[in-house]
Structures are given as structure tokens and as C-alpha cells.
XYZ file of C-alpha atoms in Angstrom:
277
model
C 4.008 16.230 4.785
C 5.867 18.211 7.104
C 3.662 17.776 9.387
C 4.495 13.361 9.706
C 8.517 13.326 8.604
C 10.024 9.961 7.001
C 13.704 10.937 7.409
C 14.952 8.137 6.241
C 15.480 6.082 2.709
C 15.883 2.415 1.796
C 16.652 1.637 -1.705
C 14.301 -1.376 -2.065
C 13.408 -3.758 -5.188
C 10.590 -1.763 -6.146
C 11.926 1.988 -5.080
C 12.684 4.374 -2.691
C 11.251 3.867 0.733
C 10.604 6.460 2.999
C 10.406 5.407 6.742
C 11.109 6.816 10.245
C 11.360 5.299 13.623
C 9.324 6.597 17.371
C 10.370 5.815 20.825
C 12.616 4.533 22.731
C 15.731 2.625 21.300
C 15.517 -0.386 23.864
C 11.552 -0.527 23.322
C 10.008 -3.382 22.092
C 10.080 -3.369 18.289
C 6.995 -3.006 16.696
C 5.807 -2.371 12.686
C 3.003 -0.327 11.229
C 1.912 -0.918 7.809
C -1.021 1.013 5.836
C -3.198 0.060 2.989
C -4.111 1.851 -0.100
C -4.949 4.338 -0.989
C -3.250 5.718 2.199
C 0.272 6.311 3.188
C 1.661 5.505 6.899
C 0.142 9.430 7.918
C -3.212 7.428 9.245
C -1.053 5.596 12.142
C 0.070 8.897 13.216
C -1.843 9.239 15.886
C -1.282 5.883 16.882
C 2.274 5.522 15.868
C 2.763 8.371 18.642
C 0.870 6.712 21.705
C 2.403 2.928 20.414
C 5.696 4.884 20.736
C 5.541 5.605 24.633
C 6.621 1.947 25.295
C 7.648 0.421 21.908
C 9.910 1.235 19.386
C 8.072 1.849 16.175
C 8.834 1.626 12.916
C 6.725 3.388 9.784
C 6.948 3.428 6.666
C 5.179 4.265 3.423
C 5.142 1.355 0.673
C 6.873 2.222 -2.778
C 4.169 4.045 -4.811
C 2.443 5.670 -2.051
C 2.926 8.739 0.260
C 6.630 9.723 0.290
C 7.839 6.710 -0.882
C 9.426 6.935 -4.725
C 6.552 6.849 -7.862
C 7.820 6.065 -11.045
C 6.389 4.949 -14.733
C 6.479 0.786 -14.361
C 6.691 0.556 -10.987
C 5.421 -2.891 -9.373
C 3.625 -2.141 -6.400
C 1.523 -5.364 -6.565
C 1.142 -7.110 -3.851
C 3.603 -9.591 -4.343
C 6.012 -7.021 -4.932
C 5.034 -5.207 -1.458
C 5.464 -8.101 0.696
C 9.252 -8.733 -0.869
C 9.815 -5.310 0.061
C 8.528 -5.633 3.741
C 10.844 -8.585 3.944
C 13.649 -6.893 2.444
C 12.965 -3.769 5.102
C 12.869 -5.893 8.220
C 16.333 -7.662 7.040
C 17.325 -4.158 6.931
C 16.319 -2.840 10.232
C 17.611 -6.123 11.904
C 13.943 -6.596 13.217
C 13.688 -10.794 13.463
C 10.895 -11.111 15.291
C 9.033 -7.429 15.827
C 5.511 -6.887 16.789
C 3.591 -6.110 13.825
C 0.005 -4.210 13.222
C -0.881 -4.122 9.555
C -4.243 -1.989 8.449
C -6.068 -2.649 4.916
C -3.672 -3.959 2.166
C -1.121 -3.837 4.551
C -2.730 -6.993 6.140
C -2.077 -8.840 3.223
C 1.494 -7.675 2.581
C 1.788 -8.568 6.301
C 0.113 -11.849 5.662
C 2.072 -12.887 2.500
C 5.799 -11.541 4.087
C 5.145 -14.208 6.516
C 3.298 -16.971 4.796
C 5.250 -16.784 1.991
C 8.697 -15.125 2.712
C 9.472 -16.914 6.580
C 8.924 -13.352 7.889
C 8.827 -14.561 11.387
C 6.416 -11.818 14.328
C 6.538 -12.085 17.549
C 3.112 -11.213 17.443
C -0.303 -10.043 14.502
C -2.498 -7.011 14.775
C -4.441 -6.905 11.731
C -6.789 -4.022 11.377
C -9.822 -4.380 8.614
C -7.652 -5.827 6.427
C -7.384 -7.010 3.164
C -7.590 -10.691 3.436
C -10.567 -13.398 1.981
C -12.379 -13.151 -1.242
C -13.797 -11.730 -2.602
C -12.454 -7.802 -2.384
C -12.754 -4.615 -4.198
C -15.998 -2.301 -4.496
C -17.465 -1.708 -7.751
C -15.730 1.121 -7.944
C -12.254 0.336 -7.636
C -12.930 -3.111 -10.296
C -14.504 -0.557 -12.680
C -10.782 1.557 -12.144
C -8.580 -1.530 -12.520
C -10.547 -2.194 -16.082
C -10.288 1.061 -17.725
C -6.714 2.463 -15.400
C -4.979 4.031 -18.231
C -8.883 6.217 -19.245
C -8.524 7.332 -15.971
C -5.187 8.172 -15.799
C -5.761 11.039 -18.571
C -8.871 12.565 -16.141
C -8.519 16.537 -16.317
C -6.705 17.283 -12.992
C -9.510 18.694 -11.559
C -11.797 15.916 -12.136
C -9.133 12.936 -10.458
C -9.094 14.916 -7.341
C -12.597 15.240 -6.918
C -12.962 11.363 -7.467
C -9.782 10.398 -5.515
C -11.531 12.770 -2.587
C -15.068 11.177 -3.004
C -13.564 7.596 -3.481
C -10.987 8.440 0.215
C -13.992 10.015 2.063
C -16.344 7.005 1.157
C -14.998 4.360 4.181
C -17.862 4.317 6.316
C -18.103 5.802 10.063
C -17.700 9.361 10.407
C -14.494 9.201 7.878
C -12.057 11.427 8.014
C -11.656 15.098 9.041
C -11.600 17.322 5.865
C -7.904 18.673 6.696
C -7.277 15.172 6.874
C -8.921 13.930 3.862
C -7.013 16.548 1.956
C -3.404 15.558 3.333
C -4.792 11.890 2.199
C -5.511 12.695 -1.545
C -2.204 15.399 -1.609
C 0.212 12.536 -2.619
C -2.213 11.343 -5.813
C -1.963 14.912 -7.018
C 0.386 16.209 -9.790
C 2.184 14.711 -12.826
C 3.480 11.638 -10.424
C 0.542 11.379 -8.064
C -1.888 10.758 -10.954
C -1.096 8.027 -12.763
C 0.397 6.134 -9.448
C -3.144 6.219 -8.328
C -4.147 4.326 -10.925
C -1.231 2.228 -11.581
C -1.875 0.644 -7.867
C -5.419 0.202 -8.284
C -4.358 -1.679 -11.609
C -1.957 -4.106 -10.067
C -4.575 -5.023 -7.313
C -5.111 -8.649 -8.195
C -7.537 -10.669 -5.710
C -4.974 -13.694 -6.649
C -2.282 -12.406 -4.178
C -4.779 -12.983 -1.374
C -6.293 -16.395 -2.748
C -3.209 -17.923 -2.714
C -2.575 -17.672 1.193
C -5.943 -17.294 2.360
C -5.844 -21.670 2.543
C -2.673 -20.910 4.815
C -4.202 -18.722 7.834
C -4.869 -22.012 9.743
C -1.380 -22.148 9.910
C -1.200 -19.245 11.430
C 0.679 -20.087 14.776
C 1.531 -16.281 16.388
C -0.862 -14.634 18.860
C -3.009 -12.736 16.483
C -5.495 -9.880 17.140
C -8.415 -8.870 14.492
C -9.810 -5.120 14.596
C -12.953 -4.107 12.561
C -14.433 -1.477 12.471
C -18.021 -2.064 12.768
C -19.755 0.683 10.152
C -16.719 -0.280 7.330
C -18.498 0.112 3.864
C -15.548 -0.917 2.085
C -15.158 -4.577 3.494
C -18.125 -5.864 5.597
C -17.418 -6.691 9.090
C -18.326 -10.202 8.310
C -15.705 -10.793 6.437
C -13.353 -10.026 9.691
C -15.436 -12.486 11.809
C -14.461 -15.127 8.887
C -11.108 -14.069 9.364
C -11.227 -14.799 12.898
C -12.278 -17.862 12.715
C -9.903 -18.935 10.290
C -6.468 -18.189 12.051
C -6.454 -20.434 15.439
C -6.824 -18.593 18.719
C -7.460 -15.050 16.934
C -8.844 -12.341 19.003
C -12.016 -10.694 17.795
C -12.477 -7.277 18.704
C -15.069 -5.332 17.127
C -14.830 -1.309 17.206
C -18.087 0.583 17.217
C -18.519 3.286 15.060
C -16.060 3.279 13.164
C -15.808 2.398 9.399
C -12.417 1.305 7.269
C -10.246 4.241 8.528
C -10.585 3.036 12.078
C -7.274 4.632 12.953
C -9.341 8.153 12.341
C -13.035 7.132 13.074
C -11.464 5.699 16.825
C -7.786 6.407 17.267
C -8.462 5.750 21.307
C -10.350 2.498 21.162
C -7.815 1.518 18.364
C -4.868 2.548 20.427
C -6.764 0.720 23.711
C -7.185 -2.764 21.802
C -3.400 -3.099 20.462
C -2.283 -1.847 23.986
C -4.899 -5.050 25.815
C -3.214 -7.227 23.314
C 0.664 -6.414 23.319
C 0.396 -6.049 27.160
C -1.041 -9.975 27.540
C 1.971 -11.376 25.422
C 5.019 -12.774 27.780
């Protein structure tokens, strides 16, 4: 991972956390969390343009990417949106800009629902939010985690490739796609594969999803319009739900919008940071 450095640690309640910081020091600061099964590597692209004007913080959630993997580990949901609280109390951040893609939404969600994490401002992109979630495939993992854990090598990193290169929209480049299933491989990568598909519990999101009319910060929704892992539908729900929220649709792209349209990504969150006082 050379190639996207996280410098830096933070001994958190649930592990190690890798993170780095872009841009300027007196920027405005803004937040970039991923969702599973990714790491913070898909905002690079982003993180890097975001980083011209804002100071940006990334990080990779404990259990994925960089971040420490260990036997036991609670990477649940509930778990992840302690830790974000526990990392913005660290960096000093009390009321940062924050974009949140895929499970990250709902750690973003549940930080500030539940845990007074106070924004100046939402992005959310396709994320993991309203009931109910999780293909086939990933219930059919969460049921039987520990028979897949023992898959011959080989065999998990076809599926983890298949099951990575399966978001709709073009998907991502095959040099990408590989850096993207690298941190599942080998004797820790394996089972924490599994091991966050198993803690994946649709209850984390049902008990805030009642909240979102609460929801009182400028918010933005991004979708991408060809995502085949959570129907664009289910964002214009979203929309509706959290008062004021701005809908913006992103043709063709599919869950890994951030690779399917890093431009038109980039363009939205710049429209919406730049219209906030």
C-alpha cells in the first residue's frame, strides 16, 4: 500500500488505526470514511482533489486495510462508530465536514445520532442506511462465516475478487480491484473478511434509521445510478427522510462511485461544501 501511506497510528477501543492527513493545515477540516469491504484507498483520488482547499483526514476502520486485524476483534458497527468518535476527540476535530461512503454512512450516521458527534456538514455517498441491506450473497456469508473462513486460499480470493468486482457501473480497474482484495489475503486477511461480514447486523441501522428526521446539518446524498448492491431507490428514500437533503444522482456509476466517477463525485461534494457559509 505504498502506493496510499497511513503514517500514522491511534490506539483505539477496537485496535490499531491507521490514518493520514492531506492539505493544508489552516484548511477547512473535513473526514472521509469507507465502507466494507474497502479500506480508505477508494477516496484516493478524491482525498487528493478534496485536499487542494480542505484539510483531510483518512483513515481505515479497525479490521480493514492497514488498520490492526486480530482473532475477536469487534468491528461491528456499533463498535466502528465509538471508534470514529473516539478519533475525532483525538484529532480535536469538533465540528469537521464529513463525507462517509457505504458502511461508513452508517458509522457516520450512528457517531452522530448516537454519540453527539456534532458536523458542520453530511456527504453521504450510497450508503448503508434503511432496511433492508445485504445481497444474498453476503447473508449466505454471515450464516456459514467460520465454513468460509477455512476456503483453500486460492478459492477466497477468487470469491473476495468476484464478490469486490460485482458493484455495478463499470467497477473497478483490475490493478485496482487487486489492491482492493490484497488486504483480505493471507493468514490475517482471511478470516477478517469474514469476521466483518459476520458482525454485519441490519439492527445497527434500524435503530437510527427512526432518527434521520432529526437530522438538522446540511446534508448531501450521492448515488450512483447503476449500484447493484443497494438500489438507487433506496437513496431517494433516504433523501426524503433527512429534512432539506440534497439529491444528487450520478450516472453511470454503480456502488464504487468514487472509481466508476471520481470527477462528477469530486464536482458534487465541491457544489455542496462551496454553498455552506
Amino acid at each position: 500500500m505504498s502506493a496510499w501511506p497511513l503514517p500514522e497510528s491511534f490506539a483505539s477501543s477496537s485496535g490499531t488505526v491507521r490514518w493520514n492527513r492531506l492539505g493544508p493545515a489552516d484548511g477547512r477540516p473535513l473526514v472521509l470514511l469507507h465502507g466494507t469491504p474497502f479500506s480508505s484507498y477508494v477516496w484516493r483520488t478524491v482525498a487528493r482533489s478534496l485536499a487542494r482547499d480542505h484539510r483531510v483526514f483518512v483513515w481505515d476502520m479497525p479490521g480493514y486495510g492497514q488498520s490492526e486485524m486480530y482473532a475477536g476483534q469487534d468491528v461491528s458497527l456499533a463498535a466502528q462508530g465509538r471508534v470514529f468518535t473516539e478519533l475525532l476527540d483525538h484529532w480535536g476535530l469538533a465540528e469537521p465536514l464529513v463525507v462517509a461512503h457505504d458502511f461508513g454512512g452508517a458509522v457516520a450516521l450512528r457517531a452522530h445520532l448516537l454519540h453527539d458527534a456534532a458536523y458542520r456538514a453530511l456527504a453521504l455517498v450510497d450508503p448503508v442506511a434503511l432496511a433492508p441491506w445485504g445481497s444474498p450473497f453476503f447473508r449466505l456469508v454471515r450464516e456459514h462465516a467460520e465454513v468460509f473462513e477455512q476456503l483453500p486460499a486460492a478459492l477466497h480470493q477468487a470469491l473476495v475478487r468476484e464478490y469486490v468486482a460485482s458493484t455495478g457501473g463499470p467497477g473497478p480497474h483490475p490493478a485496482v480491484l487487486e489492491r482492493l482484495v490484497e488486504p483480505w489475503l493471507g493468514e490475517s486477511g482471511q478470516p477478517a473478511f469474514y469476521r466483518q461480514i459476520a458482525q454485519a447486523d441490519q439492527r445497527y441501522t434500524d435503530e437510527i434509521q427512526d432518527r434521520y428526521a432529526g437530522i438538522s446539518v446540511p446534508t448531501l446524498i450521492c448515488w450512483g445510478e447503476e449500484d447493484a448492491w443497494i438500489p438507487v431507490a433506496r437513496g431517494r428514500e433516504l433523501a426524503d427522510r433527512v429534512p432539506g437533503a440534497r439529491w444528487e444522482p450520478i450516472a453511470h456509476a454503480g456502488h464504487l462511485v468514487q472509481e466508476d466517477a471520481p470527477a462528477e463525485l469530486t464536482a458534487a461534494l465541491l457544489a455542496f461544501l462551496g454553498r455552506l457559509p
